[in-house]
Coordinates of C-alpha atoms in Angstrom, one line a residue:
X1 CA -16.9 -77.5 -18.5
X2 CA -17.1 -74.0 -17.7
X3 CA -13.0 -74.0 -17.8
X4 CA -13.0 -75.3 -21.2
X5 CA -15.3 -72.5 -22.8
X6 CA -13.4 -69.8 -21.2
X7 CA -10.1 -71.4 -22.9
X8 CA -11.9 -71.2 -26.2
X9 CA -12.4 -67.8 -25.3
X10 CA -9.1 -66.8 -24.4
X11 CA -9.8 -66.6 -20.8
X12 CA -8.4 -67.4 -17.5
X13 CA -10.6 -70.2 -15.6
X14 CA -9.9 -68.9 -12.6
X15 CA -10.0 -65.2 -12.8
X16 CA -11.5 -64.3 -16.6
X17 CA -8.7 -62.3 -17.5
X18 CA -7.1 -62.5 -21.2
X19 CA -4.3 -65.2 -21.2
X20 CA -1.7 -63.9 -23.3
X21 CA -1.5 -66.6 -26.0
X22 CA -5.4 -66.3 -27.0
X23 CA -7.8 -68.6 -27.4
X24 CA -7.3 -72.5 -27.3
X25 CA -8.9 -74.2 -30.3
X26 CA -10.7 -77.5 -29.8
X27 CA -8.2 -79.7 -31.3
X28 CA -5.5 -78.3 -28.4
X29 CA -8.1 -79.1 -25.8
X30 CA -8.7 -82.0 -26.9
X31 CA -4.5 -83.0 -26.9
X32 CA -4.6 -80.8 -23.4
X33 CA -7.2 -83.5 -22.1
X34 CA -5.6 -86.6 -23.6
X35 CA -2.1 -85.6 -22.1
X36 CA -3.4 -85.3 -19.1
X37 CA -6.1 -87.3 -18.3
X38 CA -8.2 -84.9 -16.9
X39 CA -11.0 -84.0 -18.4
X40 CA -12.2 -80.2 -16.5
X41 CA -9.4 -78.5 -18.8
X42 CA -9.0 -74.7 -18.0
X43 CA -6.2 -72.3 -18.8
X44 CA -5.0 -69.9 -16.2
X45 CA -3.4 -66.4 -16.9
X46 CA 0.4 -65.8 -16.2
X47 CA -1.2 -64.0 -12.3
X48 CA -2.9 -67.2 -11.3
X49 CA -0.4 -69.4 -12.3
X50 CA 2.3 -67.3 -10.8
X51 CA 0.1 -66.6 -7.7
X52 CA -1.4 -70.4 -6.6
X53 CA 1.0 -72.6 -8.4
X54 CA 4.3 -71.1 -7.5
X55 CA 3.5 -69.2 -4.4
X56 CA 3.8 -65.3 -6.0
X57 CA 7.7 -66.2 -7.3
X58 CA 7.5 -65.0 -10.7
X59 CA 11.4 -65.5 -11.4
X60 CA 10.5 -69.4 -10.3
X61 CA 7.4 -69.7 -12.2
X62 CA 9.7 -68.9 -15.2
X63 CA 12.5 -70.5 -14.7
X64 CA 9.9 -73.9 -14.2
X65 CA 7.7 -73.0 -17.2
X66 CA 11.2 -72.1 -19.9
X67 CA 9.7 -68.5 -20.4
X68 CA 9.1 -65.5 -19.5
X69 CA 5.6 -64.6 -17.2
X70 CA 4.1 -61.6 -17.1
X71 CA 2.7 -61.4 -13.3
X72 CA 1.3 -58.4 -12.2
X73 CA 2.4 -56.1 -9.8
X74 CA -0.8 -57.5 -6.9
X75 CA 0.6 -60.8 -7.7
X76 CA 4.6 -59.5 -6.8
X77 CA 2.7 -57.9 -3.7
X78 CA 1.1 -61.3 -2.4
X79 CA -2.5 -59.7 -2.9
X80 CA -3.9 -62.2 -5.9

């Protein structure tokens, strides 16, 4: 559950950094949870998501996600 109180915190679960779109209230957990079935909920920052879902391309992460990501310039380097 640690994932879950680090959303409600505006935090990353993987790395602790702000996630640009602030804190998730327990009502959008809650909908987060019930959409997908999974219960260990956790928001990643734009760097994570860019870096372990999409393999460090940020134009592709984007282009998937229908916005603009803000990765960082160690995730553009392959060092996150």
């Amino acid at each position: 559950m640690r994932g879950i109180e680090l959303a409600k915190q505006g935090k990353c679960g993987a790395c602790e950094a702000d996630v640009d779109h602030g804190p998730w209230t327990d009502e959008q957990i809650a909908e987060a949870v019930h959409d997908t079935g999974v219960p260990e909920f956790e928001d990643w920052c734009d760097d994570c998501m860019v870096s372990m879902c999409f393999g460090g391309d940020a134009k592709f992460a984007a282009q998937m996600l229908g916005r603009p990501v803000k990765a960082g310039f160690q995730v553009l380097l392959g060092g996150k």
